[in-house]
PDB file of C-alpha atoms and ligand atoms in Angstrom:
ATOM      1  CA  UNK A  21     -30.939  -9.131   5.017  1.00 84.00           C
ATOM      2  CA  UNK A  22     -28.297  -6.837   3.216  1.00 97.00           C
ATOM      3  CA  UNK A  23     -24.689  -7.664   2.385  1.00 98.00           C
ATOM      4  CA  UNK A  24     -22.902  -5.383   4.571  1.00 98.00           C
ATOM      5  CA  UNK A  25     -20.225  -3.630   2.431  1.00 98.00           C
ATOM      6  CA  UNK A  26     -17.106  -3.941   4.078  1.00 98.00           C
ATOM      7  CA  UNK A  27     -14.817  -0.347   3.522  1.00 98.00           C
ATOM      8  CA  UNK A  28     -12.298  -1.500   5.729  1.00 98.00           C
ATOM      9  CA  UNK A  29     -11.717  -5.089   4.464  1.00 98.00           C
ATOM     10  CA  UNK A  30     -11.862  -3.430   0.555  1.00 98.00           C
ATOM     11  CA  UNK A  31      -9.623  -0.374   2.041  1.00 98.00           C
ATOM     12  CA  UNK A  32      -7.322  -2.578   3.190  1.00 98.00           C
ATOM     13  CA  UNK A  33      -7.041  -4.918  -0.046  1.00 98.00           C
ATOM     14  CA  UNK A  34      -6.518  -1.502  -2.346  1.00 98.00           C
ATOM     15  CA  UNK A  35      -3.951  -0.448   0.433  1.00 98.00           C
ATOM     16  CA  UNK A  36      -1.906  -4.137  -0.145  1.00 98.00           C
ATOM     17  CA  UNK A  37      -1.682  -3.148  -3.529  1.00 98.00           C
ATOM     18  CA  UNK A  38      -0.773  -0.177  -3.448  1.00 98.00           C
ATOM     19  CA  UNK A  39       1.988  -1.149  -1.382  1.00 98.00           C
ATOM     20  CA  UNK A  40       3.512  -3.530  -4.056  1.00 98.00           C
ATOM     21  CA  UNK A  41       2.974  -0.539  -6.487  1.00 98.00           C
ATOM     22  CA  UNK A  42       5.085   1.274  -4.357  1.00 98.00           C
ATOM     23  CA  UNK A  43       8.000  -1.007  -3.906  1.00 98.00           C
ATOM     24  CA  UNK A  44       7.942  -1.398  -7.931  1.00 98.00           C
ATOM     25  CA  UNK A  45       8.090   2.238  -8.250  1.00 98.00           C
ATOM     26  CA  UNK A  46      11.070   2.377  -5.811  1.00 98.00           C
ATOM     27  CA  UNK A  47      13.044  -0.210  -7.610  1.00 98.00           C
ATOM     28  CA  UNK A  48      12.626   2.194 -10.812  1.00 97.00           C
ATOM     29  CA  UNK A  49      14.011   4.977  -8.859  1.00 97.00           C
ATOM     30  CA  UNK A  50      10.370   6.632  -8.538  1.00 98.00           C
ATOM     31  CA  UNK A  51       9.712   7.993  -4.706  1.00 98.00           C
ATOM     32  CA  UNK A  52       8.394  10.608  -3.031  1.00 98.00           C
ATOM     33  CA  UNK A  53       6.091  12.563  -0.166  1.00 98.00           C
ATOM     34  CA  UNK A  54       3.207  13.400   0.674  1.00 98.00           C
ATOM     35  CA  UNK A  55       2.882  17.140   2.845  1.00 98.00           C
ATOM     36  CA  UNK A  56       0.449  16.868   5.410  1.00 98.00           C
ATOM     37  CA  UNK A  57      -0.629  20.359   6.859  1.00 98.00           C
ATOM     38  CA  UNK A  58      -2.795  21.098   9.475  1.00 98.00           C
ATOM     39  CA  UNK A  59      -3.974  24.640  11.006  1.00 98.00           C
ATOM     40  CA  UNK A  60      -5.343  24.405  14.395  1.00 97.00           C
ATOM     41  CA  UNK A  61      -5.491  21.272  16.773  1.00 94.00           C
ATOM     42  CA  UNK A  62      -9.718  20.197  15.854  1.00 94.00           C
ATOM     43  CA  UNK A  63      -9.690  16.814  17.213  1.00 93.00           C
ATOM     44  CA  UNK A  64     -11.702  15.454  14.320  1.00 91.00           C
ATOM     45  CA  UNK A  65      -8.635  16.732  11.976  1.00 95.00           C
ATOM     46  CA  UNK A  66      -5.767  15.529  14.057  1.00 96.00           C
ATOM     47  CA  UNK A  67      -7.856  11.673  14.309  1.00 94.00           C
ATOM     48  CA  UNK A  68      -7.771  12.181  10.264  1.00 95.00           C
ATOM     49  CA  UNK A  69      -4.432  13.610   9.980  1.00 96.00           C
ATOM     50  CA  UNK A  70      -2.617  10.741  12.007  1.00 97.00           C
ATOM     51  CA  UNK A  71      -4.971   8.076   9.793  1.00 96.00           C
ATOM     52  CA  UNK A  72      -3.227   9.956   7.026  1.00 97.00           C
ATOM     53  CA  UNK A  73       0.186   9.498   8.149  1.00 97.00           C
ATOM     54  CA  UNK A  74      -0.306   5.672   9.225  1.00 98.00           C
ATOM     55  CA  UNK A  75      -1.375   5.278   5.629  1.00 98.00           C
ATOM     56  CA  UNK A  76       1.643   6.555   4.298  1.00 98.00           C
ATOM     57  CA  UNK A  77       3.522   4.840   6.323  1.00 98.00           C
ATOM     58  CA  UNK A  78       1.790   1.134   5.067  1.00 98.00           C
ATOM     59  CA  UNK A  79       2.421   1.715   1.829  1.00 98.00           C
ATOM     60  CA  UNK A  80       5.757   3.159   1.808  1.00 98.00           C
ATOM     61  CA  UNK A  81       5.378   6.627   0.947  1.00 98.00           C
ATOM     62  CA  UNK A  82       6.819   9.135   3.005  1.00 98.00           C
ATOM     63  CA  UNK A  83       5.057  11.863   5.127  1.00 98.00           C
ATOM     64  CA  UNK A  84       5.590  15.093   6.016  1.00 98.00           C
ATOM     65  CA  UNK A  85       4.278  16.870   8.567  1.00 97.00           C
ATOM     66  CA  UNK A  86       3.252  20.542   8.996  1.00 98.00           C
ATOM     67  CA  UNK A  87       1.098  21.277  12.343  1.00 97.00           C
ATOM     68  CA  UNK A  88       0.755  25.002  12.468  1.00 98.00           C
ATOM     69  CA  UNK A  89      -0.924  27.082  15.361  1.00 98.00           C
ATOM     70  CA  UNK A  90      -4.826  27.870  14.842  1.00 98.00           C
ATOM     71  CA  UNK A  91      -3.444  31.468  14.423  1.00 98.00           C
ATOM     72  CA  UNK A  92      -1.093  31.202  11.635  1.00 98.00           C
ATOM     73  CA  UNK A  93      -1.815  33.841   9.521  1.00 98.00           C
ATOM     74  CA  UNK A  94      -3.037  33.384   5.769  1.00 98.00           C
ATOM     75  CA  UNK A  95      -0.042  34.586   4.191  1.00 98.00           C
ATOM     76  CA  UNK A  96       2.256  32.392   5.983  1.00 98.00           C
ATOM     77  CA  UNK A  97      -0.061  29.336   4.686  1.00 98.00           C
ATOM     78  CA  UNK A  98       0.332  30.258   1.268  1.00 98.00           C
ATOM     79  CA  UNK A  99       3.727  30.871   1.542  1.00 98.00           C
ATOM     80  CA  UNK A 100       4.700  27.181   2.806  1.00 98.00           C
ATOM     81  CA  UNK A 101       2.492  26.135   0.381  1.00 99.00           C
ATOM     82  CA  UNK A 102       4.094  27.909  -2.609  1.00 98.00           C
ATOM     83  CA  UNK A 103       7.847  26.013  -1.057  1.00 98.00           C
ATOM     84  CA  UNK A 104       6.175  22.484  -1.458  1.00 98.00           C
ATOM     85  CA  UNK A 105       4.884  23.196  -4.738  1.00 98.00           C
ATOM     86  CA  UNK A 106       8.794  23.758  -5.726  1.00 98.00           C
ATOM     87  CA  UNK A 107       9.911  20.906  -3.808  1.00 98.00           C
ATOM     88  CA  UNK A 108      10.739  17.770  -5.980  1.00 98.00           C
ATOM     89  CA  UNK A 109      10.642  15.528  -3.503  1.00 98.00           C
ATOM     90  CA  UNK A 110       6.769  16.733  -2.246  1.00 98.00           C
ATOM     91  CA  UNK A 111       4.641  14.641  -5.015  1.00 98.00           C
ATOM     92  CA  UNK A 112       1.301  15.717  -2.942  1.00 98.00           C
ATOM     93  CA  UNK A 113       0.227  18.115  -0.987  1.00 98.00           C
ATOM     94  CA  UNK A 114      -3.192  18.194   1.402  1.00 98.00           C
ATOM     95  CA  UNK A 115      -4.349  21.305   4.095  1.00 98.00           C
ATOM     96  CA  UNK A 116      -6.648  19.403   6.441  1.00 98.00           C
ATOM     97  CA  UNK A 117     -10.068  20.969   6.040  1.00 96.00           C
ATOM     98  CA  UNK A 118     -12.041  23.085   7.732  1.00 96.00           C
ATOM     99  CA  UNK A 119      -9.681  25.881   8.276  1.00 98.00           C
ATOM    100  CA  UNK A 120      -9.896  28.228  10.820  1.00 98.00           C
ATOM    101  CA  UNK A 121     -12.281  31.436  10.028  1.00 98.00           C
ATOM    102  CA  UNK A 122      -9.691  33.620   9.431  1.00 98.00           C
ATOM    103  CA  UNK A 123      -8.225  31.309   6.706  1.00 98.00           C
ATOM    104  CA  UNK A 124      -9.904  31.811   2.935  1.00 98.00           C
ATOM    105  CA  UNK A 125     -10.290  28.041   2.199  1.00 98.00           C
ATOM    106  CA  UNK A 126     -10.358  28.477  -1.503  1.00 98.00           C
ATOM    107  CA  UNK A 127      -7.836  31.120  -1.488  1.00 98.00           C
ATOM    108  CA  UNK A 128      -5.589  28.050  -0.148  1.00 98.00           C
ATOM    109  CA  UNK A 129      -6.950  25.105  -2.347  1.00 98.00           C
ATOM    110  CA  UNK A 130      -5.729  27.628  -5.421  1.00 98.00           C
ATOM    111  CA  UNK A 131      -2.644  27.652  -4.158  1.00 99.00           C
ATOM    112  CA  UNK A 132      -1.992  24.342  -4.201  1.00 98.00           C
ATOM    113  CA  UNK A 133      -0.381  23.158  -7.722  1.00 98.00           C
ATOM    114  CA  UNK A 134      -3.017  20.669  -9.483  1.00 98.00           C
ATOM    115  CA  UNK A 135      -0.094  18.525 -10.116  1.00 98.00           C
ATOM    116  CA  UNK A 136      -0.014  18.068  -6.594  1.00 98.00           C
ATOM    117  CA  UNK A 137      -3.223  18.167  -5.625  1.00 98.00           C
ATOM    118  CA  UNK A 138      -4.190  14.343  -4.134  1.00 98.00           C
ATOM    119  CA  UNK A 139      -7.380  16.280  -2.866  1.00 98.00           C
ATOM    120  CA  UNK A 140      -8.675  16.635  -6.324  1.00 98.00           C
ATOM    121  CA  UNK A 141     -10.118  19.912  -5.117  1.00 98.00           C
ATOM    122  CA  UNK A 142      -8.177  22.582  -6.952  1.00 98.00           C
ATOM    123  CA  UNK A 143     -10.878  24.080  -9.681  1.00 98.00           C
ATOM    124  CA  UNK A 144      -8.693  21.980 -12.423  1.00 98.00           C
ATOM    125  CA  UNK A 145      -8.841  18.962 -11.088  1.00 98.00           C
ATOM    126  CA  UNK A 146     -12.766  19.539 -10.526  1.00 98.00           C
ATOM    127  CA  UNK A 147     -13.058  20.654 -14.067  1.00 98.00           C
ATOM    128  CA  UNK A 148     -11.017  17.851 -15.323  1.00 98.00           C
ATOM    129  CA  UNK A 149     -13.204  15.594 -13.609  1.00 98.00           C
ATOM    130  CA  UNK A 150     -16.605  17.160 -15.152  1.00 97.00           C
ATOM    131  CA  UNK A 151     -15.239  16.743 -19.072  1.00 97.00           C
ATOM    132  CA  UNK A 152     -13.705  13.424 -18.189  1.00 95.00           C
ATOM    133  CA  UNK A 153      -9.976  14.404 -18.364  1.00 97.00           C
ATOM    134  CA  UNK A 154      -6.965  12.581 -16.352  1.00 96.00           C
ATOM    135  CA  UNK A 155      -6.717  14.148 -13.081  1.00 97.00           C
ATOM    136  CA  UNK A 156      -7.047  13.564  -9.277  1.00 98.00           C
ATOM    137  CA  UNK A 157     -10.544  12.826  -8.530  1.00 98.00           C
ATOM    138  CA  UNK A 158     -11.861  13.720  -4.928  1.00 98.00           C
ATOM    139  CA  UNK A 159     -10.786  10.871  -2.573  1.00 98.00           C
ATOM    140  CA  UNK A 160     -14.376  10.074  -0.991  1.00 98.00           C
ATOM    141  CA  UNK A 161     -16.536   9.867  -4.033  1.00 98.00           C
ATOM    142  CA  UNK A 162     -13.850   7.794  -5.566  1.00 98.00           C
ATOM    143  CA  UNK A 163     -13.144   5.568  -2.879  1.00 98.00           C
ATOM    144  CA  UNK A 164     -17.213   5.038  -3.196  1.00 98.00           C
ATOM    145  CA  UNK A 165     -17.420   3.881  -6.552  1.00 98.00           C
ATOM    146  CA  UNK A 166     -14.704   1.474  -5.746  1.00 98.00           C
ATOM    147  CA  UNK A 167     -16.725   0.356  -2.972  1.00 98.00           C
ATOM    148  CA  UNK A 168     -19.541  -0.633  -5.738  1.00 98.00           C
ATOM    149  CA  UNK A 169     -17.267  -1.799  -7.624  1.00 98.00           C
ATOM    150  CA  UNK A 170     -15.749  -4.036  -5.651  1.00 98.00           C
ATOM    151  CA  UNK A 171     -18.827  -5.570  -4.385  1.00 98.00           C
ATOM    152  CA  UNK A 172     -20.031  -6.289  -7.714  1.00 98.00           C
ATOM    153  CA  UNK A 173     -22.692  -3.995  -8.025  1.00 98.00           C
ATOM    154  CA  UNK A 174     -23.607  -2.929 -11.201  1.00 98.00           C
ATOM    155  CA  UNK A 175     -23.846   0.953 -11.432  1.00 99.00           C
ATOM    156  CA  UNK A 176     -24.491   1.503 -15.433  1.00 98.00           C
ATOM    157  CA  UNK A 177     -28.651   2.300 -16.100  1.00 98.00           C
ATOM    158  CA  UNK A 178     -29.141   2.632 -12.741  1.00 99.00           C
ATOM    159  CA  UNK A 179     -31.284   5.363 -10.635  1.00 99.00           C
ATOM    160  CA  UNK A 180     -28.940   7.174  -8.216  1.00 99.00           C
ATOM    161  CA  UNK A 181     -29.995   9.435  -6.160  1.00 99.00           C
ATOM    162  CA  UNK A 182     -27.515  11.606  -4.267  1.00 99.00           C
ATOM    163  CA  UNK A 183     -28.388  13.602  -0.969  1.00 98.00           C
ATOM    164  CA  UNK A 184     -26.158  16.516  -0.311  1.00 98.00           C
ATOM    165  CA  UNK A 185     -24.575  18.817  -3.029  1.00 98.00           C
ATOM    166  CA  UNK A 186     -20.858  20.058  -1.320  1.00 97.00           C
ATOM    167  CA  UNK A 187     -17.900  20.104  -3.027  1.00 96.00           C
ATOM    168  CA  UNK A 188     -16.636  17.443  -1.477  1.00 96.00           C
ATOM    169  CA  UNK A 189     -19.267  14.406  -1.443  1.00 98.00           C
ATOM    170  CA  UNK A 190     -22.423  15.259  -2.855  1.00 98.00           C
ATOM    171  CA  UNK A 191     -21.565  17.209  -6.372  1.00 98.00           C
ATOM    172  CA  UNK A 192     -18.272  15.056  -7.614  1.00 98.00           C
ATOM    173  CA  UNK A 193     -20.174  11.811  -6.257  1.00 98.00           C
ATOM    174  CA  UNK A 194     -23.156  12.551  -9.060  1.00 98.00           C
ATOM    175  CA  UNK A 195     -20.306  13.301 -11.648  1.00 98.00           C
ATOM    176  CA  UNK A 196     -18.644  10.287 -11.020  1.00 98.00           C
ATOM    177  CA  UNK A 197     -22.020   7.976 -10.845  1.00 98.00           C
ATOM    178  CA  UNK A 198     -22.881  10.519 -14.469  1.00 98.00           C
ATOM    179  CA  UNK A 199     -19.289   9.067 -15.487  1.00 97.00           C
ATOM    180  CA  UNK A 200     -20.222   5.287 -14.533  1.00 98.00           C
ATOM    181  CA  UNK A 201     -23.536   5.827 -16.900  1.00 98.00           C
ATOM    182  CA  UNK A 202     -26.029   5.776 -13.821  1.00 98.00           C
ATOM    183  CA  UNK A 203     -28.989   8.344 -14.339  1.00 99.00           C
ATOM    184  CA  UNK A 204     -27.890  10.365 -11.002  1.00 99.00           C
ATOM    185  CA  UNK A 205     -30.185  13.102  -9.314  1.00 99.00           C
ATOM    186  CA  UNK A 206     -29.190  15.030  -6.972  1.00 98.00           C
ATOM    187  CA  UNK A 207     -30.961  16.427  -3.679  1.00 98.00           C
ATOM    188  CA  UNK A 208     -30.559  18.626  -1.348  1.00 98.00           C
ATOM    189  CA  UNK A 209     -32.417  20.868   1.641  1.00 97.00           C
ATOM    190  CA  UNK A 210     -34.964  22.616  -0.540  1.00 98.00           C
ATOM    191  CA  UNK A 211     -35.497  19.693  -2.297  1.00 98.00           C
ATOM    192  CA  UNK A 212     -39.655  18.463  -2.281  1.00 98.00           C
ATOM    193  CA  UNK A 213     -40.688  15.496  -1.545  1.00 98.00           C
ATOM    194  CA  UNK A 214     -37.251  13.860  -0.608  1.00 98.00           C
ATOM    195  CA  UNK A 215     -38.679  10.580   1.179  1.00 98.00           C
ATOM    196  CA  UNK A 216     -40.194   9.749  -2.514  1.00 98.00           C
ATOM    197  CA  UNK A 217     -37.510  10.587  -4.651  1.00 99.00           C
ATOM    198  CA  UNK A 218     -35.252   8.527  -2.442  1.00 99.00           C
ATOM    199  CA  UNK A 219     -37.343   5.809  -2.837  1.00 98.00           C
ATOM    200  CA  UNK A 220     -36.610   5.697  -6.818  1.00 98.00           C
ATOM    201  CA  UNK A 221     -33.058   4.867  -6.055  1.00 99.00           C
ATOM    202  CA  UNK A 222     -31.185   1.644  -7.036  1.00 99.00           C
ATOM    203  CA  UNK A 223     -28.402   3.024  -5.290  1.00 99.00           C
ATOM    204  CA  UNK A 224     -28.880   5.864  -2.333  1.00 99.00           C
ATOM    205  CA  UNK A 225     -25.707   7.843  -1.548  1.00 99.00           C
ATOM    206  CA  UNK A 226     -26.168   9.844   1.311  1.00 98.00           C
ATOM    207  CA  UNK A 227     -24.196  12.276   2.416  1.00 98.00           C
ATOM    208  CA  UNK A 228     -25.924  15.464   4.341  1.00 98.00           C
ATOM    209  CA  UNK A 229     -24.876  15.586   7.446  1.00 97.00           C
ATOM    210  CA  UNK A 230     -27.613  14.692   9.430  1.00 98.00           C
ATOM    211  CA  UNK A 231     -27.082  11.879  12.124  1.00 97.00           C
ATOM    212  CA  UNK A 232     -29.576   9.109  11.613  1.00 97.00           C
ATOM    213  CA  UNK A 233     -31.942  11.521   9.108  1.00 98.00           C
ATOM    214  CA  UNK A 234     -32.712   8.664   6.727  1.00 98.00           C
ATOM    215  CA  UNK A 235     -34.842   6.010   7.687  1.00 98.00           C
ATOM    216  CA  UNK A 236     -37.206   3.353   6.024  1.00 98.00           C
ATOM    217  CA  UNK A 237     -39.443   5.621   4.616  1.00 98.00           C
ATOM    218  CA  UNK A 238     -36.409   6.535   2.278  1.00 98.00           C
ATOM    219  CA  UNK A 239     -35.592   3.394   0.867  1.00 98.00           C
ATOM    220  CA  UNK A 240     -37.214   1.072  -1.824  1.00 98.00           C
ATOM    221  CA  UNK A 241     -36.799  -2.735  -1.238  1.00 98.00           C
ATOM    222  CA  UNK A 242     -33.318  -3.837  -2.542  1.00 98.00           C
ATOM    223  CA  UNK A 243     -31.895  -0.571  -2.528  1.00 99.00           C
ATOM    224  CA  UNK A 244     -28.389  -0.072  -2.129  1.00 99.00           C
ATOM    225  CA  UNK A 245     -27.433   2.505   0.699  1.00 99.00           C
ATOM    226  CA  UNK A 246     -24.012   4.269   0.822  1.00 99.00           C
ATOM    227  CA  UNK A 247     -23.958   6.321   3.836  1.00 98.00           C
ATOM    228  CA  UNK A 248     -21.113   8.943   3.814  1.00 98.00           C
ATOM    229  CA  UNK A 249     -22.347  10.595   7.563  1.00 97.00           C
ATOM    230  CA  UNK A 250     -20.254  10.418  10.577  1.00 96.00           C
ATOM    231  CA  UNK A 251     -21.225  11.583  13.813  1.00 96.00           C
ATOM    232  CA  UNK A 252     -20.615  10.999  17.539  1.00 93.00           C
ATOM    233  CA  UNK A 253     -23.950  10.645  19.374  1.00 90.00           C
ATOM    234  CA  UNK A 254     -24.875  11.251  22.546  1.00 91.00           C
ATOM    235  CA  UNK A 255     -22.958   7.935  24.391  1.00 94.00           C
ATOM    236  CA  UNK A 256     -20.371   9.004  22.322  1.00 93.00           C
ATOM    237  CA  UNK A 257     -20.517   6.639  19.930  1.00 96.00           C
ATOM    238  CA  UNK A 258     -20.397   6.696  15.831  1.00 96.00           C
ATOM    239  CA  UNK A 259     -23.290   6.977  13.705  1.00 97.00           C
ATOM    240  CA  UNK A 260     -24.292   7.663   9.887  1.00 98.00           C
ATOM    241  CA  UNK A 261     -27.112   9.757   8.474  1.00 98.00           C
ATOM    242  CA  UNK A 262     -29.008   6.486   7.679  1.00 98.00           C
ATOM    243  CA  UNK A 263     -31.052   4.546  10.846  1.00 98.00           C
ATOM    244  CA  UNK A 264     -29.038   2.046   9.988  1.00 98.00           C
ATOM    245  CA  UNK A 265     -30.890  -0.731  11.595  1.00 98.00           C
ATOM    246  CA  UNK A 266     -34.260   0.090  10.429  1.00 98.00           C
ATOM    247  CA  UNK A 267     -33.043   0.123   7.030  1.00 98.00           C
ATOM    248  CA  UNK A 268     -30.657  -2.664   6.936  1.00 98.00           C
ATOM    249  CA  UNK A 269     -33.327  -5.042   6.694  1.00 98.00           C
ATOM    250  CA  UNK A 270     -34.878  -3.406   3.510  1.00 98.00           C
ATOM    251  CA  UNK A 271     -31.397  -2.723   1.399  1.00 98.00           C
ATOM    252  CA  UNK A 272     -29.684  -5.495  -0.555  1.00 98.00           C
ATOM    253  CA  UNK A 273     -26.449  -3.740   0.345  1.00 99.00           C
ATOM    254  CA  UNK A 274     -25.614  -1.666   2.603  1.00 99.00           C
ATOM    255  CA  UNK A 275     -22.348   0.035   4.038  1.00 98.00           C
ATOM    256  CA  UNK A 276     -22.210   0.532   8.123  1.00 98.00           C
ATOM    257  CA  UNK A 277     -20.531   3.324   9.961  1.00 98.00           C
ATOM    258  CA  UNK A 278     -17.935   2.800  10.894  1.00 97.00           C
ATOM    259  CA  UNK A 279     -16.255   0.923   8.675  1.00 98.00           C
ATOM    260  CA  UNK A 280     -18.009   1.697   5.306  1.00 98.00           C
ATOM    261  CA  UNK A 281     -16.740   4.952   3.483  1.00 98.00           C
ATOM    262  CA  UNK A 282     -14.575   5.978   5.949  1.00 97.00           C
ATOM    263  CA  UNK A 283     -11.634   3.940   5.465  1.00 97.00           C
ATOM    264  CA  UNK A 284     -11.938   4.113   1.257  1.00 98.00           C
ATOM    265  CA  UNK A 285     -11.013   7.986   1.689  1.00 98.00           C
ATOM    266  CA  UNK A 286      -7.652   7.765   2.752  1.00 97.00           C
ATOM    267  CA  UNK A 287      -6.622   4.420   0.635  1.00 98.00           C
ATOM    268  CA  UNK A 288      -8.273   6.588  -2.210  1.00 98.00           C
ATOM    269  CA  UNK A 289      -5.837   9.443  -0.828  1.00 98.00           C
ATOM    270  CA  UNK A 290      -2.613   6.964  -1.254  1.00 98.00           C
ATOM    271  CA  UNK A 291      -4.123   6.196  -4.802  1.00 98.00           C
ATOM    272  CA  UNK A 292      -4.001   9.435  -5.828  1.00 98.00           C
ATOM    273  CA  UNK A 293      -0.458   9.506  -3.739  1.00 98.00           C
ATOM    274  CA  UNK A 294       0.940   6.512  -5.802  1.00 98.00           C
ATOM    275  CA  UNK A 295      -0.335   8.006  -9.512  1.00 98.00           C
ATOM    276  CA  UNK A 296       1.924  11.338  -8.539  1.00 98.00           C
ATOM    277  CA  UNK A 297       4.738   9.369  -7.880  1.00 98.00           C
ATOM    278  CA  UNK A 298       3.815   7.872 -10.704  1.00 98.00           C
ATOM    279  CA  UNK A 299       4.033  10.431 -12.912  1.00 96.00           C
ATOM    280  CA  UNK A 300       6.934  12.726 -11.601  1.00 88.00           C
TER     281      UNK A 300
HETATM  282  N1  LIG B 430     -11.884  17.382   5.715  1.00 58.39           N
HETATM  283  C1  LIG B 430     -12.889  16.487   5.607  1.00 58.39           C
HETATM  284  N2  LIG B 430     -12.653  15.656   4.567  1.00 58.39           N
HETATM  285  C2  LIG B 430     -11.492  16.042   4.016  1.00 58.39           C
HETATM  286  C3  LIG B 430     -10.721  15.557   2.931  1.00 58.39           C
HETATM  287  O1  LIG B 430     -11.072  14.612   2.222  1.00 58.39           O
HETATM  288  N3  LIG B 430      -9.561  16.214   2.688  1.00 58.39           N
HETATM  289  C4  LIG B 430      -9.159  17.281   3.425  1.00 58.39           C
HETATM  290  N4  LIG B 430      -8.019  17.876   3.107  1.00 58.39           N
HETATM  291  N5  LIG B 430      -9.846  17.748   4.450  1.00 58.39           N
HETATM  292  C5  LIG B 430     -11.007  17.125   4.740  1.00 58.39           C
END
């Protein structure tokens, strides 16, 4: 039987504190927003958006938000990006990903000013992250290693092995396990023999987009399993990319979805939020 890691219990206990960080920054005349933009109406976005915006809300910060039609042109993007970046009072700044096709994603993270960036995705912040400078570090991957953290499990000289390399789960995640002093590995869709390098992990962090891909065959006795997937299935309802049940019973801990990573990304978000503020 594995301990089920609890993301929203732990989400909720870093969102409390932030809170009281907040109202001490207030009282020392520190305050400001967050700009939430979103191109497009996706469904899955304006669910994440709104989660966004409750957050805020909790903790104190303020939101702002920017929904613009799926067929705002790139320029005008940047341009309402380039006014928040000179806006004082705007302390973050986050563009709702994916985009719509005729949008350059990375054309539009650029834009964004690193000091700003509560993504961590700007190329600085990512480069910042790699050498092991202060900067925003992507909110998933952190929120993850606070997860471990938090549950007391130990994360120095172990194996990790991460499934899924994108820029926003699978590479940062290894650099941040690297930066914890696990030895990481990271896998992918050409990778051989996945089922048996799996099964070397302490700690299995998937995350590549599969629903229900990883099952027992994947995971060595007393494993821990992150699973980063989300995905409606056929009744509708949410699933990971681990068979959760089958490999529940093998793990020592394990997170469930929902309820696992999910709610660590935005209270990782308001982190990042709160150490803007913090700095100005
Ligand atoms: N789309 C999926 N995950 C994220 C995220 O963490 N931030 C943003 N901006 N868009 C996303």
């Amino acid at each position: 039987m594995a301990m089920i890691i609890d993301g929203k219990k732990i989400s909720q206990q870093i969102k409390e504190e932030l809170k009281e960080k907040v109202t001490a920054q207030k009282a020392e005349g520190k305050e400001g927003a967050l700009a939430v933009i979103q191109v497009g109406a996706d469904p899955a976005s304006s669910v994440y958006v709104r989660n966004k915006k409750n957050a805020c809300a909790f903790v104190g910060i303020e939101s702002l938000a920017y929904e613009l039609p799926e067929e705002t042109p790139e320029e005008e993007l940047l341009s309402l990006i380039a006014e928040l970046n000179s806006n004082e009072k705007v302390k973050g700044i986050l563009v709702q990903l994916p985009l719509p096709g005729h949008i350059n994603e990375d054309k539009v993270i650029q834009a964004i000013s690193p000091s700003k960036d509560v993504d961590g995705f700007h190329p600085q912040s990512v480069g910042a992250m790699v050498i092991g400078e202060k900067g925003f570090l992507p909110c998933t991957p952190a929120g993850i290693i606070q997860l471990l953290k938090r549950s007391g499990i130990e994360i120095a000289g172990k194996n990790c092995v991460v499934v899924g390399r994108s820029n926003i789960v699978g590479k940062p995640m290894a650099l941040l396990m690297l930066r914890e002093h696990a030895t990481v590995t990271i896998t992918h869709s050409r990778t051989q023999n996945l089922a048996g390098i799996c099964r070397q992990a302490d700690i299995l962090i998937v995350a590549m987009g599969k629903p229900r891909f990883i099952g027992a065959e994947y995971v060595k006795e007393g494993a821990v399993v992150i699973d980063v997937g989300i995905h409606r299935n056929a009744e509708n309802k949410l699933c990971g990319d681990v068979k959760f049940e089958e490999v529940e019973p093998i793990a020592s801990a394990i997170t469930p979805v929902p309820g696992g990573v999910g709610p660590m990304t935005i209270a990782m978000l308001m982190d990042n939020c709160v150490q803007s503020i913090e700095e100005g």
